[in-house]
XYZ file of C-alpha atoms in Angstrom:
656
model
C 172.139 -37.924 81.731
C 173.736 -34.460 81.201
C 176.842 -35.718 81.630
C 176.185 -38.624 78.930
C 174.648 -36.119 76.585
C 177.770 -33.787 76.746
C 180.143 -36.752 76.035
C 177.798 -37.765 72.945
C 177.811 -34.114 72.110
C 181.650 -33.760 72.304
C 182.129 -36.471 69.679
C 180.951 -33.902 67.287
C 184.267 -32.244 67.829
C 185.847 -34.917 65.729
C 183.752 -33.344 62.861
C 185.180 -30.011 62.951
C 186.661 -28.783 59.804
C 185.152 -31.183 57.200
C 181.668 -30.637 58.461
C 179.702 -27.493 59.106
C 177.756 -27.341 62.489
C 174.438 -27.724 61.029
C 175.490 -31.139 59.558
C 176.516 -32.718 63.032
C 173.218 -34.149 63.487
C 173.356 -36.188 60.092
C 176.313 -38.171 61.708
C 175.715 -38.251 65.503
C 172.064 -39.233 65.498
C 172.178 -42.400 63.340
C 175.396 -43.172 65.103
C 173.698 -42.857 68.676
C 170.817 -45.207 67.093
C 173.227 -47.705 65.932
C 175.065 -47.715 69.258
C 171.877 -48.331 70.888
C 170.896 -51.216 68.966
C 174.443 -52.667 68.761
C 174.031 -52.667 72.843
C 170.819 -54.180 72.722
C 171.864 -57.008 70.473
C 175.235 -57.818 72.296
C 173.852 -60.199 74.861
C 171.932 -62.177 72.315
C 174.266 -62.129 69.452
C 175.620 -65.802 69.667
C 171.809 -66.974 70.353
C 170.620 -65.254 67.195
C 173.628 -66.666 65.035
C 172.239 -70.285 66.034
C 168.553 -69.453 65.876
C 168.664 -68.185 62.038
C 171.479 -70.553 60.893
C 169.850 -72.323 57.687
C 166.617 -70.454 57.963
C 166.321 -68.752 54.746
C 162.862 -67.121 55.417
C 163.220 -63.568 57.132
C 159.732 -63.823 58.442
C 160.699 -67.376 60.013
C 163.786 -65.979 61.372
C 162.056 -63.018 62.944
C 159.630 -65.125 64.619
C 162.440 -67.394 66.114
C 164.272 -64.314 67.387
C 161.308 -62.898 68.919
C 160.078 -65.889 70.482
C 163.664 -66.595 72.029
C 164.958 -63.218 73.041
C 161.752 -60.873 72.890
C 163.379 -58.740 70.214
C 161.642 -57.525 67.011
C 164.701 -57.236 65.106
C 168.098 -58.731 64.521
C 171.314 -58.592 62.420
C 173.069 -61.432 60.155
C 176.541 -59.727 60.335
C 179.197 -61.076 62.026
C 180.638 -57.736 63.130
C 179.893 -55.492 66.037
C 180.893 -51.929 66.474
C 183.805 -53.249 68.700
C 185.223 -55.719 66.381
C 184.911 -53.404 63.328
C 187.596 -51.358 64.709
C 189.980 -54.175 64.276
C 190.290 -53.687 60.781
C 190.729 -49.729 60.153
C 191.310 -50.282 56.616
C 188.216 -52.197 55.940
C 186.147 -50.031 58.368
C 184.045 -48.391 55.517
C 183.110 -51.505 53.724
C 182.307 -53.450 56.823
C 180.464 -50.963 58.698
C 178.222 -50.332 55.552
C 177.791 -54.253 55.431
C 176.936 -54.323 59.250
C 174.130 -51.573 58.827
C 172.636 -53.259 55.764
C 172.381 -56.533 57.629
C 169.835 -55.423 60.138
C 166.427 -57.098 59.379
C 163.877 -55.162 57.344
C 162.384 -53.970 60.514
C 165.299 -51.570 60.829
C 164.668 -49.027 57.786
C 165.758 -46.076 59.899
C 169.295 -45.844 58.513
C 167.752 -45.301 55.137
C 166.076 -42.294 56.325
C 169.314 -40.720 57.263
C 171.143 -41.796 53.959
C 173.654 -43.548 56.321
C 175.545 -45.187 53.639
C 176.418 -41.772 52.077
C 177.355 -40.462 55.602
C 179.823 -43.384 56.013
C 181.237 -42.828 52.718
C 181.921 -39.135 53.639
C 183.230 -39.977 57.094
C 185.660 -42.210 55.488
C 186.582 -39.940 52.684
C 187.174 -37.241 55.408
C 189.339 -39.360 57.523
C 186.974 -39.186 60.385
C 185.225 -42.542 60.163
C 187.458 -44.464 62.549
C 187.640 -41.698 65.133
C 183.859 -41.462 65.507
C 183.104 -45.064 65.844
C 185.892 -45.461 68.287
C 184.258 -42.795 70.566
C 180.999 -44.207 70.354
C 182.085 -47.794 71.335
C 183.077 -46.012 74.476
C 179.532 -44.813 75.316
C 177.615 -47.707 77.002
C 173.897 -47.390 75.832
C 172.775 -51.056 77.000
C 169.228 -50.772 78.411
C 170.581 -52.065 81.896
C 172.599 -48.855 81.902
C 170.445 -46.375 79.888
C 166.681 -46.769 80.451
C 164.301 -46.300 77.473
C 163.217 -42.797 79.114
C 166.766 -41.838 79.455
C 167.447 -42.575 75.799
C 164.415 -40.310 74.987
C 165.937 -37.592 77.108
C 169.440 -38.051 75.260
C 167.673 -38.150 71.812
C 165.675 -34.788 72.501
C 169.022 -33.081 73.875
C 170.925 -33.754 70.695
C 168.131 -32.893 68.662
C 167.706 -29.489 70.537
C 171.499 -28.960 70.415
C 171.709 -29.811 66.549
C 168.480 -27.753 65.806
C 170.252 -24.602 67.595
C 173.323 -25.267 65.781
C 171.503 -25.135 62.304
C 168.851 -22.391 63.481
C 166.060 -25.095 63.092
C 163.137 -25.776 65.121
C 163.763 -28.201 67.792
C 160.195 -28.268 69.098
C 158.859 -29.507 65.810
C 160.275 -33.034 66.644
C 159.705 -33.513 70.502
C 157.456 -32.195 73.343
C 159.211 -31.489 76.736
C 158.920 -34.322 78.937
C 157.336 -32.421 81.773
C 154.518 -31.584 79.506
C 154.185 -35.002 78.171
C 153.885 -36.410 81.809
C 151.031 -34.345 82.471
C 149.287 -35.368 79.406
C 149.911 -38.875 80.298
C 148.804 -38.428 83.697
C 145.348 -36.837 82.501
C 144.998 -39.884 79.998
C 145.093 -42.247 82.499
C 143.329 -40.477 85.329
C 139.877 -41.959 84.625
C 141.113 -45.623 84.226
C 143.707 -45.974 87.108
C 141.554 -48.712 88.617
C 141.110 -50.687 85.382
C 144.938 -50.211 84.565
C 145.971 -52.050 87.745
C 144.033 -55.105 86.796
C 146.003 -58.243 86.149
C 146.615 -58.629 82.452
C 145.391 -55.072 81.427
C 145.718 -54.564 77.635
C 145.732 -50.994 76.197
C 146.650 -49.279 73.020
C 148.142 -45.848 72.546
C 148.429 -44.081 69.466
C 150.327 -40.577 68.374
C 149.725 -39.050 64.816
C 152.398 -36.674 65.288
C 154.997 -39.068 67.150
C 158.202 -37.098 66.606
C 160.956 -38.854 68.384
C 158.316 -40.990 70.376
C 158.488 -39.079 73.483
C 154.863 -39.200 74.156
C 154.498 -42.986 73.356
C 157.646 -43.801 75.591
C 156.422 -42.088 78.580
C 152.835 -43.665 78.280
C 154.422 -46.921 78.160
C 156.613 -46.080 81.216
C 153.712 -44.605 83.006
C 151.602 -47.870 82.662
C 154.462 -50.386 83.423
C 155.384 -48.362 86.810
C 151.694 -48.825 87.731
C 151.234 -52.566 86.555
C 154.457 -54.447 85.475
C 151.973 -57.188 84.107
C 150.014 -54.597 81.842
C 150.520 -54.705 78.189
C 150.612 -51.416 76.015
C 150.831 -51.573 72.471
C 152.269 -48.426 70.929
C 151.059 -46.854 67.519
C 152.378 -43.836 65.859
C 152.905 -41.918 62.670
C 155.634 -39.370 61.618
C 156.296 -37.113 58.865
C 159.750 -36.105 59.463
C 162.598 -38.722 58.165
C 165.004 -38.439 61.075
C 162.310 -38.278 63.669
C 160.670 -41.452 62.432
C 163.924 -42.984 62.490
C 164.484 -42.057 66.014
C 161.044 -43.048 67.131
C 160.820 -46.308 65.441
C 164.423 -47.343 66.915
C 163.242 -46.425 70.187
C 160.047 -48.363 70.109
C 161.643 -51.380 68.510
C 163.987 -51.311 71.537
C 160.911 -51.794 73.798
C 159.726 -54.787 71.998
C 156.990 -53.007 69.890
C 156.213 -54.209 66.570
C 157.978 -52.577 63.511
C 154.556 -52.159 61.808
C 153.284 -50.073 64.326
C 155.377 -47.046 63.594
C 154.253 -45.517 60.033
C 155.877 -42.913 58.136
C 153.741 -40.204 56.264
C 151.470 -37.262 56.404
C 148.689 -37.813 58.805
C 146.355 -35.487 57.565
C 146.531 -36.550 53.880
C 147.389 -40.190 54.361
C 146.207 -41.828 57.365
C 148.390 -45.146 57.802
C 145.905 -46.593 60.246
C 142.630 -46.182 58.355
C 139.764 -47.436 60.250
C 141.738 -48.312 63.483
C 140.740 -46.962 66.903
C 142.597 -46.991 70.194
C 142.298 -46.651 73.731
C 144.340 -43.506 74.246
C 145.600 -40.935 71.695
C 148.097 -38.501 72.425
C 149.624 -35.435 70.449
C 151.415 -32.184 69.968
C 150.621 -31.132 66.535
C 152.413 -28.013 65.161
C 151.190 -24.788 65.964
C 150.060 -22.324 63.066
C 151.445 -24.621 60.243
C 149.350 -24.591 57.061
C 148.012 -27.483 55.466
C 148.348 -26.383 51.880
C 150.259 -29.470 50.978
C 147.572 -31.558 52.182
C 144.658 -29.666 50.978
C 143.413 -31.551 47.976
C 143.373 -34.875 49.864
C 141.749 -33.069 53.198
C 139.162 -31.345 51.094
C 138.211 -34.653 49.198
C 137.594 -36.411 52.365
C 135.619 -33.368 53.667
C 133.412 -33.743 50.893
C 132.400 -37.472 52.154
C 130.909 -35.934 55.244
C 130.914 -37.761 58.577
C 131.885 -40.872 56.574
C 135.440 -39.269 56.686
C 137.246 -37.647 59.578
C 136.761 -34.094 58.572
C 132.955 -33.938 58.329
C 132.236 -31.370 61.024
C 134.259 -28.750 59.108
C 137.652 -27.409 58.045
C 139.544 -24.542 59.808
C 141.547 -22.076 57.585
C 144.180 -23.374 55.629
C 146.855 -21.408 57.548
C 146.313 -23.545 60.696
C 145.878 -27.336 60.925
C 145.605 -27.952 64.595
C 141.866 -28.535 64.486
C 142.234 -31.150 61.626
C 144.582 -33.015 64.020
C 141.816 -32.523 66.950
C 139.345 -34.117 64.391
C 141.618 -36.715 63.489
C 142.169 -37.741 66.875
C 138.421 -37.799 67.660
C 137.956 -40.295 64.915
C 140.705 -42.461 66.512
C 138.996 -42.982 69.935
C 137.738 -46.445 70.202
C 133.989 -46.448 70.117
C 131.958 -46.115 73.327
C 130.303 -49.710 72.521
C 133.673 -51.242 72.800
C 134.887 -49.314 75.890
C 135.405 -45.901 74.598
C 138.625 -44.044 74.203
C 140.506 -40.889 75.300
C 142.513 -37.980 74.004
C 145.063 -35.741 75.165
C 146.406 -33.156 72.553
C 148.464 -30.098 73.166
C 147.374 -26.961 71.121
C 147.900 -22.985 71.402
C 145.127 -20.738 72.146
C 143.867 -20.521 68.541
C 141.401 -23.488 68.489
C 139.619 -22.025 71.445
C 138.221 -19.065 69.898
C 139.205 -18.548 66.489
C 136.703 -18.097 63.668
C 133.247 -16.632 63.880
C 129.937 -18.362 64.104
C 129.509 -20.959 61.415
C 133.017 -20.968 60.183
C 134.932 -24.154 60.041
C 136.692 -23.769 63.456
C 133.310 -23.036 65.258
C 131.574 -25.781 63.590
C 134.494 -28.222 64.853
C 134.152 -27.090 68.397
C 130.171 -27.038 68.152
C 130.472 -30.739 66.886
C 132.835 -31.599 69.637
C 130.805 -30.026 72.260
C 127.323 -31.006 71.188
C 128.370 -34.526 71.066
C 129.864 -34.140 74.632
C 133.347 -35.251 73.840
C 135.395 -32.472 75.384
C 136.096 -33.511 79.047
C 138.642 -30.761 80.263
C 140.731 -28.144 78.975
C 143.949 -27.206 81.042
C 145.937 -24.028 80.544
C 149.638 -24.573 80.668
C 152.326 -22.105 82.076
C 153.991 -20.042 79.336
C 157.675 -20.522 78.145
C 157.185 -24.236 78.529
C 158.264 -25.252 75.131
C 161.732 -25.071 73.312
C 160.732 -23.154 70.539
C 157.826 -20.898 71.776
C 156.773 -18.846 74.812
C 153.119 -18.575 73.995
C 149.996 -19.928 75.894
C 149.315 -23.525 75.266
C 146.391 -25.838 76.536
C 145.820 -29.648 76.863
C 142.365 -30.579 75.413
C 141.108 -33.884 77.068
C 138.518 -35.714 74.826
C 136.479 -38.685 76.256
C 133.421 -40.641 74.526
C 132.430 -42.441 77.766
C 132.369 -39.623 80.418
C 131.545 -40.776 84.102
C 127.956 -39.806 85.052
C 129.101 -36.745 86.986
C 131.054 -35.262 84.263
C 128.485 -36.003 81.427
C 127.379 -32.703 79.729
C 130.084 -30.918 81.781
C 133.314 -29.253 80.400
C 136.035 -28.607 83.096
C 138.612 -25.800 82.709
C 141.508 -25.720 84.652
C 144.028 -23.006 84.959
C 147.584 -24.415 85.499
C 149.189 -21.265 84.180
C 150.821 -20.587 87.505
C 151.785 -24.155 88.290
C 155.384 -24.310 87.300
C 158.879 -23.792 88.583
C 161.624 -21.612 87.203
C 164.541 -23.470 85.500
C 167.941 -22.791 86.643
C 169.166 -22.664 83.109
C 166.904 -21.720 80.087
C 166.602 -24.014 77.146
C 165.807 -22.420 74.218
C 162.386 -20.671 74.873
C 161.918 -23.081 77.785
C 162.316 -21.155 81.055
C 160.112 -23.130 83.370
C 159.063 -26.705 83.946
C 156.082 -28.231 85.451
C 157.318 -30.149 88.655
C 156.076 -33.062 90.355
C 154.199 -30.853 92.704
C 152.789 -28.607 89.904
C 151.755 -31.788 88.193
C 150.160 -32.963 91.261
C 148.133 -29.731 92.020
C 146.766 -29.795 88.342
C 145.976 -33.429 88.712
C 144.189 -32.841 92.146
C 142.002 -30.028 90.565
C 140.970 -32.602 87.833
C 140.116 -35.300 90.284
C 138.171 -33.060 92.599
C 135.955 -31.955 89.518
C 134.698 -28.857 92.030
C 134.775 -24.940 91.300
C 137.505 -23.296 92.507
C 140.045 -20.309 91.781
C 141.688 -22.542 89.397
C 138.854 -24.831 88.188
C 135.691 -23.887 86.411
C 132.813 -26.274 85.654
C 130.652 -25.541 82.787
C 127.644 -27.071 80.824
C 128.905 -27.761 77.401
C 126.181 -25.396 76.117
C 127.688 -22.589 77.850
C 129.970 -22.035 75.112
C 127.444 -21.637 72.546
C 126.097 -18.230 70.976
C 124.195 -16.833 68.495
C 125.527 -14.013 66.178
C 122.754 -11.917 64.802
C 122.525 -9.025 62.081
C 121.230 -5.917 63.510
C 119.711 -3.594 60.700
C 118.760 -0.016 60.643
C 116.866 1.744 57.879
C 118.591 3.759 55.133
C 117.837 7.452 54.966
C 119.050 9.910 52.456
C 118.559 13.253 51.195
C 118.507 14.143 47.447
C 119.376 16.833 45.192
C 120.942 17.626 41.821
C 123.780 19.637 42.767
C 127.068 19.936 40.242
C 129.002 17.616 42.668
C 126.405 14.938 42.921
C 125.650 15.143 39.261
C 129.297 14.849 38.204
C 129.267 11.379 40.143
C 126.711 10.029 37.786
C 129.432 10.296 34.655
C 131.758 7.851 36.515
C 128.971 5.399 37.924
C 129.526 1.920 36.152
C 126.005 0.770 37.061
C 124.708 3.517 34.576
C 127.303 2.825 31.895
C 124.536 1.133 29.678
C 122.839 4.525 29.374
C 123.945 7.749 27.970
C 125.553 9.482 31.153
C 126.262 12.758 29.451
C 122.854 13.149 28.365
C 121.557 12.032 31.566
C 123.929 14.668 33.343
C 122.745 17.280 31.031
C 118.998 16.675 31.831
C 119.560 16.588 35.708
C 121.478 19.925 35.622
C 118.154 21.424 34.456
C 116.040 19.729 37.132
C 116.925 22.370 40.085
C 118.704 21.960 43.426
C 115.730 21.300 45.861
C 116.795 19.075 48.389
C 114.321 16.091 49.056
C 114.228 13.945 52.266
C 111.756 11.546 51.090
C 113.109 9.166 48.248
C 109.404 8.630 46.601
C 108.805 12.170 46.241
C 112.181 12.818 44.729
C 112.006 10.061 42.238
C 108.351 10.879 41.258
C 109.354 14.422 40.342
C 112.478 13.472 38.715
C 110.875 10.854 36.756
C 108.585 13.393 35.264
C 111.301 15.346 34.590
C 113.483 12.676 32.764
C 110.587 11.545 30.864
C 109.650 15.200 29.449
C 113.114 15.258 28.243
C 113.285 11.919 26.493
C 115.359 10.277 28.952
C 113.999 6.569 30.151
C 115.548 4.518 32.765
C 115.180 0.799 33.698
C 114.399 -0.233 37.185
C 118.020 -1.057 38.106
C 119.338 2.153 36.751
C 116.563 4.091 38.579
C 118.080 2.634 41.780
C 121.526 3.443 40.633
C 120.741 6.755 40.102
C 118.848 7.616 43.385
C 121.675 5.822 45.125
C 124.195 8.063 43.403
C 122.326 11.401 43.951
C 121.587 10.513 47.524
C 123.570 11.514 50.797
C 122.917 9.773 54.077
C 120.692 11.983 56.345
C 119.381 11.005 59.704
C 116.648 13.593 59.292
C 115.357 12.077 56.186
C 112.480 9.568 55.801
C 112.972 5.819 55.861
C 113.609 4.285 52.348
C 111.103 1.471 51.568
C 111.544 -1.496 49.372
C 108.948 -2.729 46.993
C 107.117 -4.768 49.634
C 107.031 -1.536 51.912
C 109.831 -2.725 54.337
C 112.605 -0.674 55.570
C 115.508 -0.634 53.039
C 118.606 -1.516 55.378
C 121.636 0.639 55.353
C 124.760 -1.458 54.945
C 126.994 1.162 56.708
C 125.005 0.975 59.857
C 124.593 -2.760 59.918
C 126.123 -4.363 62.936
C 126.479 -7.764 64.701
C 125.493 -8.876 68.269
C 126.600 -11.931 69.904
C 124.104 -13.593 72.483
C 125.566 -16.314 74.522
C 123.152 -19.413 75.027
C 121.292 -19.072 78.533
C 121.530 -15.213 78.280
C 119.081 -13.976 81.328
C 118.198 -17.272 82.255
C 116.820 -17.949 78.519
C 117.258 -21.791 77.324
C 120.538 -23.090 76.420
C 119.839 -24.415 72.941
C 121.192 -24.108 69.445
C 118.116 -24.930 67.619
C 116.667 -22.579 64.849
C 112.978 -22.677 65.608
C 110.852 -20.422 67.666
C 112.817 -20.577 70.788
C 115.837 -18.899 69.417
C 113.757 -16.190 67.675
C 112.035 -15.560 71.092
C 115.463 -15.274 72.821
C 116.495 -12.766 70.117
C 113.553 -10.649 70.467
C 113.881 -10.620 74.202
C 117.411 -9.636 73.677
C 116.753 -6.792 71.234
C 114.127 -5.328 73.461
C 116.566 -5.347 76.564
C 119.826 -4.549 74.967
C 119.546 -2.676 71.569
C 116.050 -0.957 71.130
C 116.136 1.229 74.230
C 119.153 2.844 72.564
C 118.401 2.538 68.758
C 114.541 2.499 68.295
C 114.562 1.954 64.475
C 116.734 -1.182 64.563
C 115.502 -4.822 63.655
C 117.070 -8.120 63.089
C 117.574 -9.935 59.770
C 116.604 -13.570 61.198
C 117.705 -15.047 57.926
C 121.291 -14.226 59.049
C 121.320 -15.490 62.516
C 124.203 -17.903 63.020
C 125.450 -20.281 65.817
C 128.741 -20.417 67.357
C 130.936 -21.780 69.791
C 134.009 -20.598 71.341
C 135.684 -21.186 74.638
C 136.910 -17.721 75.966
C 139.221 -19.340 78.707
C 141.102 -16.393 80.001
C 137.875 -14.531 80.659
C 136.581 -17.217 82.916
C 139.815 -16.937 85.090
C 140.301 -13.198 84.994
C 140.734 -11.324 88.421
C 140.115 -7.588 88.485
C 142.846 -5.784 90.023
C 141.800 -2.582 91.858
C 144.120 0.396 90.299
C 146.404 2.468 92.679
C 144.534 5.517 94.006
C 145.317 8.583 92.138
C 146.700 10.449 95.223
C 149.236 7.534 95.614
C 150.275 7.876 91.846
C 150.444 11.723 92.298
C 152.545 11.267 95.378
C 154.999 8.915 93.449
C 155.416 11.328 90.674
C 155.781 14.348 92.749
C 158.535 12.563 94.603
C 160.298 11.572 91.461
C 160.083 15.010 90.158
C 161.572 16.459 93.368
C 164.335 13.838 92.965
C 165.083 15.150 89.288
C 165.007 18.810 90.383
C 167.576 18.022 93.235
C 169.803 16.471 90.827
C 169.597 19.198 88.361
C 170.431 21.789 91.096
C 173.580 19.700 91.930
C 174.669 19.683 88.341
C 174.142 23.527 88.392
C 176.009 23.976 91.337
């Protein structure tokens, strides 16, 4: 495969001069697709000509071709890439006619604006050279499998992306990662998939070049050649869509199953559900372009895809997670499974009752999360960050019901002999087998942890402490009155003048201070409203731990905003019930927590129960943290002394 990729890449040498490096992909990628389609059609060309002769309806033509050859596309031109070379002078016109003679299922060349590409190649006197070189590449399926074609496409995209300083990882996921996701998807259904005539559907809402769909198809056919897998996908990038559709058409899949468009803003498969859903959505990419459509759908509640909540607009990964959950075949119809690769943010981003937390809460409380697998770092072409595979299932096996399995596969990798972008390691067969063995065993170990779904829930409580202040009318504090916007409706200069004559006695009780000050203001003809009185004592006051508590009109302590704090109480703390309800059970747990963890240290604290919130997070790394005993100080001192002695010896040699 590397030899073939190198040969195709070398064709780009013909473009040097008239083309910049970042323009090579616009020529080589569509030509690679064209050569593949040309090779697929080659053994059927004469048969297709006879089949469609005299048939005017394209629908009828497509039906006849499919029944006879199994192909879902055809070409009505008399040319092939090989015969086109016999007329160099007419090559531009004839190649354009050949490309435009594909059945309507092949709309991929429009995405590359290929007519313009052909015209420019001809203008720069490069068209014949490029076509001639591609004719020498045999891309027939008997020679190059669909999987190998996927590898070829991905390698070409990576090379061209690097040449143009683009992000190759936006378009495809490394095959080793895809194989793990696919194996996890099929792990629970292996027996059913071996049945004769098994029929399944697979969907990828971020299809890219179709790598996940292709490997899912390859995996199932390897297990059961008689099984039938129907592939569906949606992709927003023109060129990736073109490659994906070409690849799947070559597999005999329906051209209607691959759609172009923004999945979040415009689901091209509304109301449709699938047996398996796979995806690797973009990490940390905002959804501003789709914001209006998404928020409108969110307002529909659970009648839409985004009922549980919306994450921050800066990262759309969790929107794809909700979209995928909505695409699982209902449990009443056999159920569905999801495998989605994301970075660490969806595990913990967002506080209690934020959009992210509410999405996690909905997934966990509805028992949809089956497993989360940590992948090795340096796995992807464009990032070395930590990534995770989320596995969702709406028909869990009895032993997995109400449980979530976390698998640490971060050490299951093999170093590559040569890095590809940021990708320095790969998940080999043995590595993948070890991860799958952990999944199948469903037992606690150093690399596998089993939790109840409620173990990830917690309460965030607001802990208040009373406001304590002393009060006096010193010149410094009176000066603050003149700039207080809350007192602008009164004559602040007159108020300051009267306060100057009150004296500088320090009060540590607010009521006593305001009682005496009120009499003084009244005797000098200064009247204040209740809000103005509050603004006055807040301005003249200074926090003082030795002062009395300030009480509100109901006689309750006034909370001090600067001393306000929050505490997180995990569900099941100290063997309390694992529940997210907001009734007396929650309050009882909070009160017990305060008595044990807060009040022994801050005796005047209390909880504002109206602010208690429920949150969910998955602190993955915390569960697999292993404490490493630090080296003894004596050993460290010994090493430092040895280094110092070595430095002194070197200095003595220099001085000598």
